[in-house]
Coordinates of C-alpha atoms in Angstrom, one line a residue:
R1 CA -34.9 57.7 -26.0
F2 CA -36.0 61.3 -26.2
P3 CA -33.2 62.8 -24.0
V4 CA -30.7 61.0 -26.3
K5 CA -32.3 62.6 -29.3
I6 CA -32.0 66.0 -27.7
K7 CA -28.3 65.5 -27.3
N8 CA -27.8 64.2 -30.9
Q9 CA -30.1 66.6 -32.7
A10 CA -30.3 69.9 -30.8
K11 CA -27.4 71.4 -32.8
E12 CA -29.0 70.4 -36.1
K13 CA -32.7 71.2 -35.5
N14 CA -34.2 74.5 -34.8
K15 CA -35.2 75.7 -31.4
K16 CA -38.8 74.7 -31.8
E17 CA -37.9 71.0 -32.5
A18 CA -35.6 71.0 -29.5
T19 CA -38.4 72.3 -27.3
W20 CA -40.6 69.5 -28.7
F21 CA -38.2 66.8 -27.7
L22 CA -37.5 68.4 -24.3
S23 CA -41.2 68.5 -23.6
C24 CA -41.5 64.8 -24.5
A25 CA -38.6 64.0 -22.2
L26 CA -40.3 65.8 -19.3
L27 CA -43.6 63.9 -19.7
P28 CA -44.3 60.9 -17.4
K29 CA -43.8 57.6 -19.0
N30 CA -46.6 56.6 -21.3
M31 CA -47.9 60.2 -21.5
S32 CA -45.7 61.3 -24.4
F33 CA -48.2 59.8 -26.8
F34 CA -50.5 62.8 -26.4
F35 CA -47.6 65.1 -27.1
S36 CA -46.7 63.3 -30.3
L37 CA -50.0 64.6 -31.8
F38 CA -48.3 68.1 -32.0
P39 CA -45.9 69.0 -34.9
R40 CA -42.4 69.5 -33.9
T41 CA -42.7 73.1 -35.1
T42 CA -45.5 74.0 -32.7
S43 CA -44.9 77.4 -31.0
K44 CA -43.0 77.3 -27.7
S45 CA -46.0 78.9 -25.8
S46 CA -48.4 76.2 -27.0
L47 CA -46.0 73.4 -26.1
V48 CA -45.5 74.8 -22.6
L49 CA -49.3 75.2 -22.0
F50 CA -50.0 71.7 -23.3
L51 CA -47.2 70.3 -21.1
V52 CA -48.7 71.9 -18.0
L53 CA -52.2 70.5 -18.8
V54 CA -50.9 67.0 -19.4
L55 CA -48.9 67.0 -16.2
K56 CA -51.9 68.2 -14.3
L57 CA -54.1 65.5 -15.9
H58 CA -51.5 62.9 -14.9
S59 CA -51.5 64.3 -11.3
L60 CA -55.3 64.2 -11.0
A61 CA -55.5 60.7 -12.4
G62 CA -53.1 59.5 -9.7
A63 CA -55.1 61.4 -7.0
F64 CA -58.3 59.5 -8.0
G65 CA -56.5 56.2 -8.2
I66 CA -56.7 56.0 -12.0
S67 CA -53.8 54.4 -13.7
P68 CA -52.4 56.9 -16.3
T69 CA -52.0 54.1 -18.7
L70 CA -55.8 53.9 -19.0
L71 CA -55.7 57.3 -20.6
L72 CA -53.8 55.8 -23.6
P73 CA -55.3 54.0 -26.5
T74 CA -54.7 50.3 -25.8
T75 CA -53.4 49.5 -29.3
V76 CA -50.7 52.2 -29.5
S77 CA -47.2 50.9 -29.0
N78 CA -45.2 53.1 -31.4
P79 CA -47.4 56.0 -32.6
S80 CA -47.0 56.7 -36.3
F81 CA -47.4 60.4 -35.5
I82 CA -43.8 60.5 -34.4
Q83 CA -41.5 60.7 -37.4
Q84 CA -38.9 58.0 -37.0
N85 CA -35.9 59.1 -39.1
R86 CA -34.6 55.6 -39.0
A87 CA -32.8 54.3 -42.1
V88 CA -33.6 50.8 -43.2
T89 CA -30.3 49.0 -43.0
T90 CA -30.1 46.8 -46.1
S91 CA -26.9 45.0 -46.8
L92 CA -26.5 42.9 -49.9
L93 CA -23.6 40.5 -49.1
L94 CA -22.4 38.5 -52.0
S95 CA -19.9 35.8 -51.3
S96 CA -17.3 34.4 -53.6
S97 CA -19.6 31.4 -54.3
S98 CA -22.1 33.9 -55.7
S99 CA -24.7 33.1 -53.1
T100 CA -26.8 36.1 -52.1
S101 CA -28.3 37.0 -48.7
L102 CA -30.3 40.1 -47.9
S103 CA -30.7 41.4 -44.4
S104 CA -32.8 44.3 -43.0
S105 CA -32.7 45.9 -39.6
N106 CA -34.5 48.7 -37.9
D107 CA -32.3 48.7 -34.9
D108 CA -31.0 52.2 -34.2
S109 CA -27.8 50.7 -32.8
T110 CA -26.6 49.8 -36.3
N111 CA -26.3 53.5 -37.0
E112 CA -24.7 54.7 -33.8
M113 CA -21.1 54.4 -34.8
V114 CA -19.2 57.1 -32.9
T115 CA -17.4 59.2 -35.5
P116 CA -16.3 62.8 -35.7
P117 CA -18.5 65.0 -38.0
L118 CA -17.8 64.4 -41.6
R119 CA -16.7 67.0 -44.2
V120 CA -18.2 66.0 -47.5
G121 CA -17.5 67.4 -50.9
F122 CA -19.1 67.1 -54.4
I123 CA -17.3 67.8 -57.6
G124 CA -20.2 68.2 -60.0
C125 CA -23.7 69.0 -58.9
G126 CA -26.2 67.3 -61.1
T127 CA -29.3 65.4 -60.2
I128 CA -27.7 62.5 -58.3
A129 CA -25.1 64.7 -56.5
A130 CA -27.8 67.1 -55.4
A131 CA -30.0 64.1 -54.2
I132 CA -27.1 62.7 -52.1
A133 CA -26.2 66.1 -50.7
N134 CA -29.7 66.8 -49.6
G135 CA -30.1 63.3 -48.2
L136 CA -26.9 63.8 -46.1
A137 CA -28.0 67.2 -45.0
T138 CA -31.4 66.0 -43.7
Q139 CA -30.4 62.6 -42.2
T140 CA -29.6 62.4 -38.5
S141 CA -27.7 59.1 -38.2
V142 CA -24.2 60.4 -39.2
P143 CA -22.9 63.8 -38.1
I144 CA -22.1 66.1 -41.0
Q145 CA -19.9 69.1 -40.3
S146 CA -20.0 70.6 -43.8
I147 CA -20.9 69.9 -47.4
S148 CA -18.8 71.6 -50.1
I149 CA -20.2 71.5 -53.7
S150 CA -19.4 72.7 -57.2
R151 CA -21.3 75.6 -58.6
R152 CA -22.4 73.6 -61.7
S153 CA -25.1 73.1 -62.1
E154 CA -25.9 76.4 -60.6
S155 CA -29.6 76.0 -60.2
K156 CA -29.0 72.9 -58.0
S157 CA -26.1 74.2 -56.0
K158 CA -28.0 77.4 -55.3
A159 CA -31.0 75.5 -54.1
L160 CA -28.9 73.4 -51.8
N161 CA -27.2 76.4 -50.3
E162 CA -30.6 78.1 -49.8
Q163 CA -32.1 75.1 -48.1
H164 CA -29.1 74.3 -45.9
P165 CA -27.2 77.7 -45.5
N166 CA -25.3 76.6 -42.4
L167 CA -24.1 73.3 -43.9
V168 CA -23.6 73.8 -47.7
T169 CA -21.0 76.0 -49.3
V170 CA -20.7 76.5 -53.0
Y171 CA -17.2 76.8 -54.6
D172 CA -16.1 77.7 -58.1
D173 CA -12.7 76.0 -57.7
N174 CA -12.8 72.2 -57.3
Q175 CA -9.5 72.3 -55.4
E176 CA -11.2 74.3 -52.7
I177 CA -13.7 71.5 -52.3
L178 CA -10.8 69.1 -51.6
N179 CA -9.3 71.5 -49.2
N180 CA -12.5 71.7 -47.2
A181 CA -13.7 68.1 -47.4
D182 CA -12.3 64.6 -46.6
M183 CA -14.9 62.4 -48.4
I184 CA -15.1 63.4 -52.1
F185 CA -17.9 62.4 -54.5
I186 CA -17.0 62.8 -58.1
C187 CA -20.2 63.4 -60.1
V188 CA -19.2 64.6 -63.6
L189 CA -19.8 63.3 -67.1
P190 CA -17.8 60.2 -68.1
D191 CA -15.6 61.9 -70.7
Q192 CA -14.7 64.6 -68.1
T193 CA -13.8 62.4 -65.2
S194 CA -10.1 61.8 -65.9
S195 CA -9.2 65.4 -66.8
V196 CA -11.1 66.8 -63.8
L197 CA -9.4 64.4 -61.3
R198 CA -5.9 64.9 -62.7
E199 CA -6.1 68.6 -62.1
L200 CA -6.7 68.1 -58.3
Q201 CA -4.3 67.4 -55.5
F202 CA -5.6 64.6 -53.3
E203 CA -4.1 63.9 -49.9
K204 CA -3.5 60.2 -49.2
E205 CA -3.7 60.8 -45.4
R206 CA -7.3 62.0 -45.4
H207 CA -9.1 61.8 -48.7
T208 CA -11.6 59.1 -49.7
L209 CA -13.0 59.1 -53.2
V210 CA -16.5 57.9 -54.2
S211 CA -17.2 57.9 -57.9
L212 CA -20.8 58.3 -59.1
V213 CA -19.6 58.0 -62.8
S214 CA -21.2 54.9 -64.2
T215 CA -18.3 54.0 -66.6
S216 CA -15.4 54.8 -64.3
T217 CA -13.1 52.0 -63.2
L218 CA -11.3 51.6 -59.9
V219 CA -7.9 51.3 -61.7
G220 CA -8.6 54.4 -63.7
L221 CA -9.6 56.4 -60.6
K222 CA -6.4 55.3 -58.8
E223 CA -4.3 56.4 -61.7
D224 CA -6.0 59.8 -61.9
T225 CA -5.8 60.5 -58.1
S226 CA -2.8 58.4 -56.8
L227 CA -5.0 57.5 -53.8
P228 CA -4.6 54.0 -52.2
S229 CA -7.0 51.4 -53.5
D230 CA -8.7 51.1 -50.1
Q231 CA -9.7 54.8 -50.3
I232 CA -11.5 54.5 -53.7
Y233 CA -15.0 53.4 -54.3
K234 CA -17.7 53.3 -57.0
C235 CA -21.3 54.0 -56.1
I236 CA -24.6 54.0 -58.0
C237 CA -27.9 55.3 -56.6
L238 CA -31.1 56.9 -57.7
P239 CA -32.6 60.3 -56.7
A240 CA -34.8 58.6 -53.9
V241 CA -31.7 58.9 -51.6
S242 CA -32.7 62.5 -51.2
R243 CA -35.6 61.2 -49.1
H244 CA -33.6 58.4 -47.5
E245 CA -35.6 55.9 -49.5
G246 CA -33.0 54.7 -52.0
V247 CA -30.2 52.1 -52.0
C248 CA -26.6 52.7 -52.7
L249 CA -24.7 50.1 -54.7
V250 CA -21.1 50.1 -53.8
T251 CA -17.9 48.3 -54.7
P252 CA -15.4 47.2 -53.5
K253 CA -16.8 45.9 -50.2
T254 CA -16.2 48.2 -47.3
P255 CA -14.6 47.2 -44.0
T256 CA -17.2 46.5 -41.3
D257 CA -16.0 49.6 -39.4
S258 CA -16.1 51.9 -42.4
I259 CA -18.0 55.2 -42.1
L260 CA -19.4 54.5 -45.6
I261 CA -21.8 51.8 -44.2
P262 CA -23.7 54.1 -41.8
L263 CA -23.4 57.0 -44.3
F264 CA -25.1 55.0 -47.1
E265 CA -27.6 53.4 -44.7
S266 CA -28.7 56.9 -43.7
L267 CA -29.7 57.4 -47.3
G268 CA -31.9 54.3 -47.3
G269 CA -29.6 51.3 -47.6
I270 CA -26.4 49.9 -49.0
A271 CA -25.8 47.0 -51.4
Q272 CA -22.2 45.8 -51.7
A273 CA -20.9 44.1 -54.9
E274 CA -18.1 41.6 -54.8
D275 CA -16.2 43.3 -57.6
E276 CA -16.7 45.6 -60.6
E277 CA -17.9 42.9 -62.9
Q278 CA -20.7 42.0 -60.5
M279 CA -21.5 45.7 -59.9
S280 CA -21.8 46.2 -63.7
A281 CA -24.6 43.7 -63.8
M282 CA -26.2 45.1 -60.6
M283 CA -26.2 48.6 -62.2
V284 CA -28.4 47.5 -65.1
P285 CA -31.8 47.6 -63.2
S286 CA -31.0 51.1 -62.0
A287 CA -30.8 52.2 -65.7
L288 CA -34.4 51.3 -66.2
M289 CA -35.7 54.4 -64.4
G290 CA -36.3 56.3 -67.6
S291 CA -37.9 53.2 -69.1
M292 CA -40.4 53.0 -66.2
Y293 CA -41.3 56.7 -66.6
G294 CA -41.7 56.1 -70.3
M295 CA -44.2 53.3 -69.6
L296 CA -46.1 55.6 -67.2
K297 CA -46.2 58.3 -69.8
Q298 CA -47.4 55.9 -72.5
S299 CA -50.2 54.6 -70.2
R300 CA -51.1 58.2 -69.2
D301 CA -51.3 59.4 -72.8
W302 CA -53.4 56.4 -73.8
L303 CA -55.8 57.2 -70.9
V304 CA -56.1 60.8 -72.1
D305 CA -56.9 59.7 -75.6
N306 CA -59.5 57.1 -74.6
G307 CA -60.7 58.4 -71.2
N308 CA -63.8 60.4 -72.4
G309 CA -62.4 63.8 -71.5
I310 CA -60.2 63.0 -68.6
S311 CA -57.6 65.7 -68.1
K312 CA -53.9 65.1 -68.5
K313 CA -53.3 66.0 -64.8
D314 CA -56.0 63.6 -63.5
A315 CA -54.6 60.9 -65.8
S316 CA -51.1 61.4 -64.5
F317 CA -52.4 61.2 -60.9
L318 CA -54.4 58.0 -61.5
V319 CA -51.6 56.2 -63.4
G320 CA -49.0 57.3 -60.8
R321 CA -51.1 56.1 -57.9
F322 CA -51.9 52.7 -59.5
F323 CA -48.2 52.0 -60.2
W324 CA -47.2 53.3 -56.7
G325 CA -49.6 50.7 -55.2
M326 CA -48.0 48.0 -57.3
M327 CA -44.5 49.0 -56.3
Q328 CA -45.4 49.0 -52.6
D329 CA -46.4 45.4 -52.9
A330 CA -43.2 44.6 -54.7
E331 CA -41.1 46.4 -52.1
R332 CA -42.8 44.6 -49.2
K333 CA -41.9 41.2 -50.7
C334 CA -38.5 42.1 -52.1
N335 CA -36.6 40.2 -49.4
E336 CA -38.2 37.0 -50.6
E337 CA -36.5 34.8 -53.2
N338 CA -39.7 34.2 -55.2
A339 CA -41.2 37.6 -54.6
Y340 CA -42.2 38.4 -58.1
E341 CA -43.3 34.9 -59.1
D342 CA -45.6 35.0 -56.1
L343 CA -47.0 38.4 -57.1
I344 CA -47.6 37.2 -60.6
E345 CA -49.3 34.0 -59.2
E346 CA -51.7 36.3 -57.2
Q347 CA -53.3 37.7 -60.4
T348 CA -56.8 36.5 -60.9
P349 CA -57.0 33.6 -63.3
G350 CA -58.6 34.8 -66.5
G351 CA -58.6 38.4 -65.2
L352 CA -57.4 41.6 -66.9
N353 CA -53.9 41.5 -65.2
E354 CA -53.2 38.0 -66.3
Q355 CA -54.4 38.9 -69.8
A356 CA -52.2 41.9 -70.0
L357 CA -49.1 39.8 -69.0
N358 CA -49.9 37.2 -71.5
N359 CA -50.2 39.8 -74.2
W360 CA -46.8 41.2 -73.2
R361 CA -45.3 37.8 -73.6
D362 CA -47.0 37.2 -77.0
L363 CA -45.6 40.5 -78.3
G364 CA -42.1 39.5 -77.1
A365 CA -42.0 42.6 -74.8
L366 CA -40.4 40.7 -71.9
E367 CA -37.7 39.3 -74.2
S368 CA -37.1 42.8 -75.6
L369 CA -36.4 43.9 -72.0
D370 CA -33.6 41.3 -71.8
K371 CA -32.1 42.7 -75.0
V372 CA -32.3 46.2 -73.6
Q373 CA -30.5 45.1 -70.4
D374 CA -27.9 43.2 -72.4
A375 CA -27.1 46.3 -74.4
L376 CA -26.8 48.4 -71.2
F377 CA -24.6 45.7 -69.7
D378 CA -22.3 45.9 -72.7
R379 CA -22.1 49.7 -72.5
I380 CA -21.2 49.7 -68.8
R381 CA -18.4 47.2 -69.5
G382 CA -17.2 49.3 -72.4
K383 CA -18.0 46.6 -75.0
S384 CA -20.4 48.8 -77.1
D385 CA -22.1 52.1 -77.1
G386 CA -25.3 50.5 -75.7
S387 CA -27.2 50.8 -79.0
L388 CA -29.2 47.9 -80.4
E389 CA -28.1 46.8 -83.9

């Protein structure tokens, strides 16, 4: 697999990484484990020296009748030292009967669609746009030729350009972004979307539009751009896509051969909604990010007030790591239908966790969460401003 990676990544990685992969390719089978102990940025001279030593060791082992495989730890099959930039392929397929199935795959073949390098553009460069741009710039599943971004916000566009100078170009004129990109992400404020799009000249022959604007509609996007319906999509994701650990919620469903599938899979996964109504409901949990951080802050502040002198920094660390452990358990079981019921059932009877959940219920906190989600749902569908009466 290493020679294949050399071919696919040599142009994107620096020379030290290319040397790392090449050296692995030259090692005898089963001996590349030792080489994986070295970072990919190890100096060329060190890599060459180590390669010579390993080859010599392999030769001596053969001369004395020792199988080279005995030099390897017996339990190692896929060393965790080797960074596998392999996106988790998660497709949420919702049928017309509203049944839901979730599938995950770690097979690299799902991401090996042969496509020409993509030219991607971002109109608006806020938190989510910057996260997607960085995720695309650092993934290796889909070839990216260029990323064109708006200057605003300047701090984020400048950072992206500095991190990926050979890939990212910053423009002051949004039309220049369209002229230099084929897949366009619109990432502006809801009340700016229509006016920004109407000022641009889209080309039906090559442009695909992906809207990250939560309140935009497919009909409205079509009216503002005159693009065909099958070249317009809505997408919602969270900043974790910057690390290829998120999920991209998309509607309408994409054709099976669409480049959008491997593109979003490279960011962590893709979930496809049947229609905009369904997507509106599926968007609601994504809007609880601030609520979760608010809960973490509340817990942290309580710990500072009652922790007998514990510092704010230490309290932040402790609370964050506790919640991270909880979310890891939830993520591992999220493909199961009764994942969260099972996790609740695992709490020790009469223990602190069961007591805390019962107290939440007695206070009506869980029902309050439903009210919050209902209000968000109404705002997304344009039925209210999202406030609670």
